[in-house]
Amino acid sequence: MNSAKSEKLFEEAKKFIPGGVNSPVRAFKSVGGTPRFISSGKGSKMFDVDGNEFIDYIGSWGPHLFGHNPQFIKEALLDAIEKGTSFGAPTEIEIEMAKIITQIVPSVEMIRMVNSGTEATMSAIRAARGFTGKEKIIKFEGCYHGHGDFFLIKAGSGALTFGVPTSPGVTKGNAADTLVADFNDINSVKKLIEQNKGQIASVIIEAVVGNMGTVRSDNNFIKQLRELCDEEKIVLIFDEVMTGFRLAPGGAQEILGIKPDLSTFGKIIGGGLPVGAYGGKKEIMEMVSPSGPVYQAGTLSGNPLAMSAGLASLKYLKNNPDLYKTLEDNSAYLEKGIKEGIKSAGKNFQFNRVGSMMTLFFTEEPVIDFNSAIKSDTKLYGKYFHEMLNRGIYLPPAQFEAMFISTAHSKSDLDKTIQANAESIKAIL
Ligand code: HOZ
């Protein structure tokens, strides 16, 4: 596969941008080789500057539930751009956006729009701290909640991929307020609460994790976590940046049947534009400025372009609930095909899937938490990644990430992927 133009651009990019990319996982560092510079996307496909075509399974890391550049989002954006790109004053569409989110996600009574998932999680924690008057938080090892200082402690995603789950630059003070529990292990949470009695403001969790690869929380664990937070008056935050509106209209909380106190969103709610949001119980959200004392602001928050693309997406999925059944069927079909390819190569690599989010882990032991996830052979994943890429399949360029299916993936895309998987697995063993 020709990648001469991408290689040239990458060399140029590295002179002006740290590592040549604006977000670390894109650099292909953990899988080796040169990142492909993308020139366009349509439906399930992405096209690079060298003229290669890929069936895309990252969908911009989650936002593209409907594939690249769907007509209805494009129309909404063209319409909005005619009226102006930003006003720094309230607009009607922000009310529509807030209303539709509260209708689709029952635990959300009030919502504040921000510009990224990172901003959403940082702001949600601040609101929880302001509401409870307590300072410490509990997160789970391998969960990633954006790059806010107090989240970069034993974090997943790129932080884990690059071997710096606890980043330099995070102060001791920040680190001291973040306690880390083991995912799917309620006793580890109980222990931290006991040791820090009356000091925990919030527990934040990816109830279905995407950032150590896909890992679902156990039903009992998440139920007990909810009960524990109620007993201890701790604000339970579900980070639904990846899972919101993807696993079901109501996200991970809908499929798990648990109501968090606050939720954070991003990705799908921006229809591919930069966006984030946090929301939940009215009594907590009313703490946020200007109705309350917890300060949080943003020049581009509620930006009309992001709101238009996001609103079009939410209206579409609200009016087409069957799409989740199609996503499930297609994802199950792909899972079956990939597993067959692995089995026929005599291996039992684990394939975790929740709806249209999934990860093939290069380990033969079940992956239920951080410790089992990191048993994966990341070098082998790198080889597999390149075999797939050379066959026109674009997977996440890191083991500890989720791949996503969109409504634009056709049966023929899935069959090509299944075929490529069988060949790639054979080629790397
Ligand atoms: N943090 C994202 C993956 N979980 C990566 C974002 C990007 O590189 O675009």
Coordinates of C-alpha atoms and ligand atoms in Angstrom, one line a residue:
M1 CA 0.0 0.0 0.0
N2 CA 1.5 3.3 -1.0
S3 CA 1.9 5.8 1.8
A4 CA 4.6 8.1 0.4
K5 CA 2.5 11.3 0.8
S6 CA 1.5 10.4 4.3
E7 CA 5.1 9.8 5.2
K8 CA 6.2 13.2 3.8
L9 CA 3.4 15.0 5.6
F10 CA 4.2 13.3 8.9
E11 CA 7.8 14.4 8.6
E12 CA 6.6 17.9 8.0
A13 CA 4.1 17.8 10.8
K14 CA 6.7 16.7 13.3
K15 CA 8.6 19.9 12.8
F16 CA 5.7 22.0 14.0
I17 CA 3.3 19.8 16.1
P18 CA 4.5 17.7 19.0
G19 CA 4.9 14.2 17.7
G20 CA 3.2 15.4 14.4
V21 CA -0.3 15.0 15.8
N22 CA -2.9 16.9 17.8
S23 CA -3.8 13.9 19.9
P24 CA -1.3 11.2 20.8
V25 CA -3.0 8.0 19.8
R26 CA -3.2 9.1 16.2
A27 CA 0.6 8.9 15.8
F28 CA 0.7 5.1 15.4
K29 CA 3.4 5.1 18.0
S30 CA 2.3 1.9 19.7
V31 CA 1.7 0.0 16.5
G32 CA 4.6 1.5 14.6
G33 CA 4.7 2.9 11.1
T34 CA 3.3 6.1 9.7
P35 CA -0.1 7.5 10.5
R36 CA -2.2 7.9 7.3
F37 CA -3.2 11.5 6.6
I38 CA -6.9 11.5 5.8
S39 CA -8.3 13.6 3.0
S40 CA -12.0 12.8 3.2
G41 CA -14.6 10.4 4.6
K42 CA -18.0 9.2 3.3
G43 CA -20.2 6.7 5.0
S44 CA -18.2 3.8 6.3
K45 CA -15.1 4.8 4.4
M46 CA -12.1 7.1 4.9
F47 CA -9.7 8.1 2.1
D48 CA -6.1 9.1 2.6
V49 CA -3.8 11.5 0.7
D50 CA -2.2 8.6 -1.2
G51 CA -5.5 7.6 -2.6
N52 CA -6.1 4.5 -0.3
E53 CA -9.6 3.6 0.8
F54 CA -10.3 2.2 4.3
I55 CA -13.4 0.7 5.9
D56 CA -13.2 2.8 9.1
Y57 CA -13.8 1.4 12.5
I58 CA -12.8 4.3 14.7
G59 CA -15.4 6.8 13.4
S60 CA -13.4 9.8 14.7
W61 CA -13.1 7.8 18.0
G62 CA -16.8 7.6 18.5
P63 CA -18.8 10.5 17.1
H64 CA -19.7 9.0 13.8
L65 CA -22.7 6.8 14.7
F66 CA -24.1 7.4 11.2
G67 CA -20.8 7.1 9.3
H68 CA -18.8 10.0 7.8
N69 CA -20.6 13.1 6.6
P70 CA -24.2 11.9 6.5
Q71 CA -26.5 14.1 4.3
F72 CA -28.8 15.2 7.2
I73 CA -25.9 16.5 9.3
K74 CA -24.3 18.2 6.3
E75 CA -27.6 20.0 5.6
A76 CA -28.1 21.1 9.2
L77 CA -24.5 22.5 9.2
L78 CA -25.0 24.3 5.9
D79 CA -28.1 25.8 7.2
A80 CA -26.5 26.9 10.4
I81 CA -23.4 28.3 8.7
E82 CA -25.6 30.7 6.7
K83 CA -26.7 32.3 9.9
G84 CA -23.3 32.7 11.6
T85 CA -20.7 30.6 13.4
S86 CA -20.7 32.0 16.9
F87 CA -22.4 34.7 18.9
G88 CA -21.3 34.4 22.5
A89 CA -25.0 35.0 23.4
P90 CA -27.8 32.6 24.0
T91 CA -29.5 30.9 21.0
E92 CA -32.8 29.0 20.7
I93 CA -31.1 25.8 19.5
E94 CA -29.3 25.5 22.9
I95 CA -32.7 25.0 24.6
E96 CA -33.8 22.4 22.0
M97 CA -30.5 20.6 22.6
A98 CA -30.9 20.6 26.4
K99 CA -34.6 19.5 26.0
I100 CA -33.9 16.6 23.7
I101 CA -31.0 15.3 25.9
T102 CA -33.2 15.4 29.0
Q103 CA -36.0 13.6 27.1
I104 CA -33.7 10.8 25.9
V105 CA -31.7 10.4 29.1
P106 CA -34.1 10.4 32.1
S107 CA -31.4 10.9 34.8
V108 CA -30.5 14.2 33.2
E109 CA -32.8 17.0 34.5
M110 CA -30.5 19.9 33.5
I111 CA -27.5 20.0 31.2
R112 CA -24.6 22.4 30.5
M113 CA -22.9 22.3 27.1
V114 CA -19.1 22.6 26.9
N115 CA -16.5 22.0 24.1
S116 CA -15.0 18.6 24.8
G117 CA -15.3 15.4 26.9
T118 CA -12.4 16.6 29.0
E119 CA -14.1 19.8 29.8
A120 CA -17.3 17.9 30.7
T121 CA -15.6 15.6 33.1
M122 CA -13.6 18.3 34.8
S123 CA -16.6 20.5 35.2
A124 CA -18.8 17.6 36.5
I125 CA -16.2 16.9 39.2
R126 CA -16.2 20.6 40.2
A127 CA -19.9 20.6 40.4
A128 CA -19.9 17.4 42.6
R129 CA -17.2 19.0 44.9
G130 CA -19.2 22.2 45.1
F131 CA -22.4 20.3 45.9
T132 CA -20.9 18.0 48.5
G133 CA -18.3 20.3 50.0
K134 CA -15.9 17.4 49.8
E135 CA -12.7 17.2 47.8
K136 CA -11.5 13.7 47.1
I137 CA -12.7 11.6 44.1
I138 CA -12.5 7.9 43.2
K139 CA -11.8 6.8 39.7
F140 CA -11.0 3.3 38.4
E141 CA -7.7 2.0 37.1
G142 CA -7.7 2.0 33.3
C143 CA -10.7 4.3 33.0
Y144 CA -9.9 7.5 31.1
H145 CA -11.9 10.7 31.6
G146 CA -10.0 13.1 29.4
H147 CA -6.7 14.8 30.2
G148 CA -7.7 17.0 33.2
D149 CA -4.9 16.9 35.8
F150 CA -6.7 14.9 38.5
F151 CA -7.8 12.3 36.0
L152 CA -4.3 11.4 34.7
I153 CA -3.7 9.0 37.6
K154 CA -3.6 5.4 36.4
A155 CA -5.6 6.5 33.3
G156 CA -6.4 4.5 30.2
S157 CA -6.5 5.3 26.5
G158 CA -3.3 7.1 25.2
A159 CA -2.0 7.5 28.7
L160 CA -1.9 3.7 29.1
T161 CA -0.8 3.1 25.6
F162 CA 2.2 5.3 26.0
G163 CA 3.1 3.9 29.4
V164 CA 2.5 7.1 31.3
P165 CA -0.9 6.4 33.0
T166 CA 0.1 8.9 35.7
S167 CA 1.4 11.9 33.7
P168 CA 4.4 14.2 34.6
G169 CA 3.0 17.7 35.1
V170 CA 0.2 16.5 37.5
T171 CA 0.9 18.0 40.9
K172 CA 1.2 15.9 44.0
G173 CA -1.8 17.9 45.4
N174 CA -3.9 16.8 42.5
A175 CA -2.8 13.2 42.7
A176 CA -3.5 13.1 46.4
D177 CA -7.2 14.0 45.9
T178 CA -7.6 11.2 43.3
L179 CA -8.1 7.7 44.7
V180 CA -7.9 4.8 42.4
A181 CA -10.1 1.7 42.8
D182 CA -10.2 -1.6 40.8
F183 CA -12.8 -1.8 38.0
N184 CA -15.5 -4.4 38.8
D185 CA -14.3 -4.8 42.4
I186 CA -16.7 -3.2 44.9
N187 CA -14.5 -4.1 47.8
S188 CA -11.7 -1.9 46.5
V189 CA -14.2 1.0 46.5
K190 CA -15.5 0.2 50.0
K191 CA -12.0 0.1 51.3
L192 CA -11.2 3.6 49.9
I193 CA -14.4 5.0 51.3
E194 CA -13.6 3.6 54.7
Q195 CA -10.1 5.0 54.7
N196 CA -11.3 8.4 53.6
K197 CA -14.6 8.6 55.6
G198 CA -16.7 11.6 54.8
Q199 CA -14.1 13.0 52.3
I200 CA -15.3 11.6 49.0
A201 CA -17.1 14.0 46.8
S202 CA -17.6 11.8 43.7
V203 CA -17.0 8.4 42.1
I204 CA -16.5 8.7 38.4
I205 CA -16.7 5.6 36.1
E206 CA -17.0 4.6 32.5
A207 CA -19.7 2.1 33.2
V208 CA -18.9 0.4 29.9
V209 CA -15.2 1.2 29.5
G210 CA -13.9 2.1 26.1
N211 CA -10.4 3.3 27.1
M212 CA -8.8 0.1 28.2
G213 CA -10.5 -1.5 25.2
T214 CA -14.1 -2.4 25.7
V215 CA -14.9 -3.8 29.1
R216 CA -18.4 -3.9 30.6
S217 CA -19.1 -3.5 34.3
D218 CA -20.6 -6.4 36.0
N219 CA -24.4 -5.9 36.8
N220 CA -23.9 -6.6 40.5
F221 CA -20.9 -4.4 40.8
I222 CA -22.6 -1.3 39.3
K223 CA -25.7 -1.8 41.3
Q224 CA -23.6 -2.0 44.5
L225 CA -21.7 1.0 43.4
R226 CA -24.9 3.0 43.1
E227 CA -26.1 1.8 46.6
L228 CA -22.7 2.7 48.2
C229 CA -22.8 6.2 46.7
D230 CA -26.3 6.7 48.0
E231 CA -25.4 5.5 51.5
E232 CA -22.3 7.7 51.6
K233 CA -23.8 10.8 49.9
I234 CA -21.3 10.6 47.1
V235 CA -22.1 11.9 43.7
L236 CA -22.0 9.1 41.2
I237 CA -20.8 10.3 37.7
F238 CA -21.1 8.1 34.6
D239 CA -18.7 9.2 31.9
E240 CA -20.8 8.5 28.8
V241 CA -18.6 10.5 26.4
M242 CA -18.1 7.3 24.4
T243 CA -21.2 5.3 25.3
G244 CA -23.9 8.0 25.4
F245 CA -26.4 7.6 22.5
R246 CA -24.2 4.8 21.2
L247 CA -25.0 1.7 23.2
A248 CA -28.7 2.7 23.4
P249 CA -30.4 6.1 23.2
G250 CA -29.9 6.4 26.9
G251 CA -26.3 5.1 26.8
A252 CA -24.6 2.7 29.3
Q253 CA -27.0 3.8 32.1
E254 CA -30.0 2.6 30.0
I255 CA -28.5 -0.9 29.3
L256 CA -27.3 -1.3 32.9
G257 CA -30.5 0.1 34.4
I258 CA -28.7 2.5 36.8
K259 CA -29.3 6.2 37.3
P260 CA -26.1 8.2 38.0
D261 CA -26.3 11.6 39.7
L262 CA -24.4 13.2 36.9
S263 CA -23.4 12.1 33.4
T264 CA -20.8 13.5 31.0
F265 CA -21.2 13.4 27.2
G266 CA -19.4 14.3 24.0
K267 CA -18.7 12.7 20.6
I268 CA -22.2 11.8 19.2
I269 CA -23.9 14.9 20.7
G270 CA -21.7 17.1 18.5
G271 CA -22.3 15.1 15.2
G272 CA -18.5 15.3 14.5
L273 CA -17.9 18.8 15.8
P274 CA -16.1 19.7 19.0
V275 CA -18.5 19.3 21.9
G276 CA -19.1 18.1 25.4
A277 CA -21.8 18.3 28.0
Y278 CA -22.5 17.5 31.7
G279 CA -25.8 17.1 33.3
G280 CA -27.9 15.3 35.8
K281 CA -29.9 16.1 39.0
K282 CA -31.3 19.5 39.1
E283 CA -30.1 20.2 42.7
I284 CA -26.5 19.5 41.6
M285 CA -26.7 21.3 38.3
E286 CA -28.2 24.4 39.9
M287 CA -24.9 24.8 41.8
V288 CA -23.3 25.8 38.5
S289 CA -22.8 29.5 37.7
P290 CA -24.7 31.7 37.2
S291 CA -27.5 30.0 39.1
G292 CA -25.0 28.8 41.7
P293 CA -21.5 29.5 42.9
V294 CA -19.6 26.8 41.0
Y295 CA -17.8 28.6 38.2
Q296 CA -17.6 27.2 34.7
A297 CA -17.7 29.1 31.4
G298 CA -16.7 28.9 27.7
T299 CA -16.6 31.3 24.8
L300 CA -17.7 28.6 22.3
S301 CA -19.9 26.6 24.6
G302 CA -23.2 25.9 22.9
N303 CA -21.7 26.9 19.6
P304 CA -24.4 27.0 16.9
L305 CA -22.5 24.7 14.4
A306 CA -21.9 22.1 17.0
M307 CA -25.5 22.4 18.3
S308 CA -26.9 22.0 14.8
A309 CA -24.9 18.9 14.0
G310 CA -25.6 17.5 17.4
L311 CA -29.3 18.2 17.4
A312 CA -29.7 16.7 13.9
S313 CA -28.0 13.6 15.2
L314 CA -30.1 13.3 18.4
K315 CA -33.4 14.0 16.4
Y316 CA -32.4 11.3 13.9
L317 CA -31.7 8.6 16.5
K318 CA -34.8 9.6 18.5
N319 CA -37.0 9.2 15.4
N320 CA -35.2 6.0 14.3
P321 CA -35.0 3.8 17.4
D322 CA -34.7 0.7 15.1
L323 CA -31.2 1.7 14.2
Y324 CA -30.0 0.2 17.5
K325 CA -31.3 -3.2 16.6
T326 CA -29.5 -2.9 13.2
L327 CA -26.3 -1.8 14.9
E328 CA -26.6 -4.8 17.3
D329 CA -27.3 -7.3 14.6
N330 CA -24.4 -6.0 12.4
S331 CA -22.0 -5.9 15.4
A332 CA -23.0 -9.4 16.4
Y333 CA -22.4 -10.6 12.8
L334 CA -18.9 -9.0 12.8
E335 CA -18.2 -10.5 16.2
K336 CA -19.1 -14.0 15.1
G337 CA -17.0 -13.7 11.9
I338 CA -14.0 -12.4 13.7
K339 CA -14.2 -15.1 16.4
E340 CA -14.4 -17.8 13.8
G341 CA -11.2 -16.5 12.1
I342 CA -9.5 -16.5 15.5
K343 CA -10.7 -20.0 16.3
S344 CA -9.7 -21.5 13.0
A345 CA -6.2 -20.2 13.7
G346 CA -6.2 -22.2 16.9
K347 CA -6.4 -19.2 19.2
N348 CA -8.8 -18.0 21.8
F349 CA -8.1 -14.2 21.7
Q350 CA -10.8 -12.4 23.7
F351 CA -13.3 -10.3 21.8
N352 CA -15.3 -8.0 24.1
R353 CA -18.4 -6.3 22.7
V354 CA -21.2 -4.2 24.0
G355 CA -23.5 -3.1 21.2
S356 CA -21.5 -1.3 18.5
M357 CA -18.4 -0.9 20.7
M358 CA -15.9 -3.7 20.7
T359 CA -12.2 -4.7 21.1
L360 CA -10.2 -7.7 20.1
F361 CA -7.7 -8.3 22.9
F362 CA -4.6 -10.3 22.2
T363 CA -4.8 -12.4 25.3
E364 CA -6.6 -15.7 25.8
E365 CA -7.9 -14.8 29.3
P366 CA -11.2 -13.0 29.9
V367 CA -10.7 -9.2 30.1
I368 CA -12.8 -7.8 32.9
D369 CA -10.5 -5.1 34.3
F370 CA -7.2 -3.2 33.9
N371 CA -5.0 -6.1 35.1
S372 CA -6.6 -8.6 32.7
A373 CA -6.5 -6.0 29.8
I374 CA -2.8 -5.3 30.1
K375 CA -2.1 -9.0 29.7
S376 CA -2.7 -8.4 26.0
D377 CA 0.2 -8.8 23.6
T378 CA 0.4 -5.3 22.3
K379 CA 3.2 -6.1 19.8
L380 CA 1.0 -8.7 18.3
Y381 CA -1.8 -6.2 18.1
G382 CA 0.5 -3.9 16.3
K383 CA 1.3 -6.5 13.7
Y384 CA -2.4 -7.4 13.3
F385 CA -3.3 -3.7 13.0
H386 CA -0.9 -3.3 10.0
E387 CA -2.1 -6.5 8.3
M388 CA -5.6 -5.2 8.6
L389 CA -4.6 -1.7 7.4
N390 CA -2.9 -3.1 4.4
R391 CA -6.1 -4.9 3.6
G392 CA -8.1 -1.6 3.8
I393 CA -9.4 -2.0 7.3
Y394 CA -8.8 1.0 9.6
L395 CA -8.8 -0.1 13.3
P396 CA -7.8 1.9 16.4
P397 CA -4.0 2.2 16.3
A398 CA -3.7 1.0 19.9
Q399 CA -4.8 -2.1 21.7
F400 CA -6.4 -0.3 24.6
E401 CA -9.1 1.5 22.5
A402 CA -12.6 0.5 21.3
M403 CA -13.6 0.1 17.7
F404 CA -17.0 1.3 16.5
I405 CA -19.6 0.2 13.9
S406 CA -21.8 2.9 12.4
T407 CA -25.2 2.6 10.6
A408 CA -23.3 3.2 7.4
H409 CA -21.3 -0.1 7.6
S410 CA -22.8 -2.5 5.0
K411 CA -22.9 -6.3 5.0
S412 CA -20.2 -6.2 2.3
D413 CA -18.0 -4.0 4.6
L414 CA -18.4 -6.5 7.4
D415 CA -17.7 -9.5 5.1
K416 CA -14.5 -7.8 3.8
T417 CA -13.5 -7.2 7.4
I418 CA -14.1 -10.8 8.5
Q419 CA -12.1 -12.0 5.5
A420 CA -9.3 -9.6 6.3
N421 CA -9.3 -10.7 9.9
A422 CA -8.9 -14.4 9.0
E423 CA -6.0 -13.6 6.7
S424 CA -4.4 -11.2 9.1
I425 CA -4.5 -13.5 12.1
K426 CA -2.9 -16.3 10.0
A427 CA -0.2 -13.8 8.8
I428 CA 0.9 -12.8 12.3
L429 CA 1.0 -16.1 14.0
Ligands
HOZ1 N1 -8.8 9.9 23.5 C1 -9.2 9.3 22.3 C2 -9.3 7.9 22.3 N2 -9.9 7.3 23.5 C3 -8.3 9.7 21.1 C4 -8.8 10.9 20.4 C5 -8.0 11.2 19.1 O1 -6.8 10.9 19.0 O2 -8.6 11.8 18.3

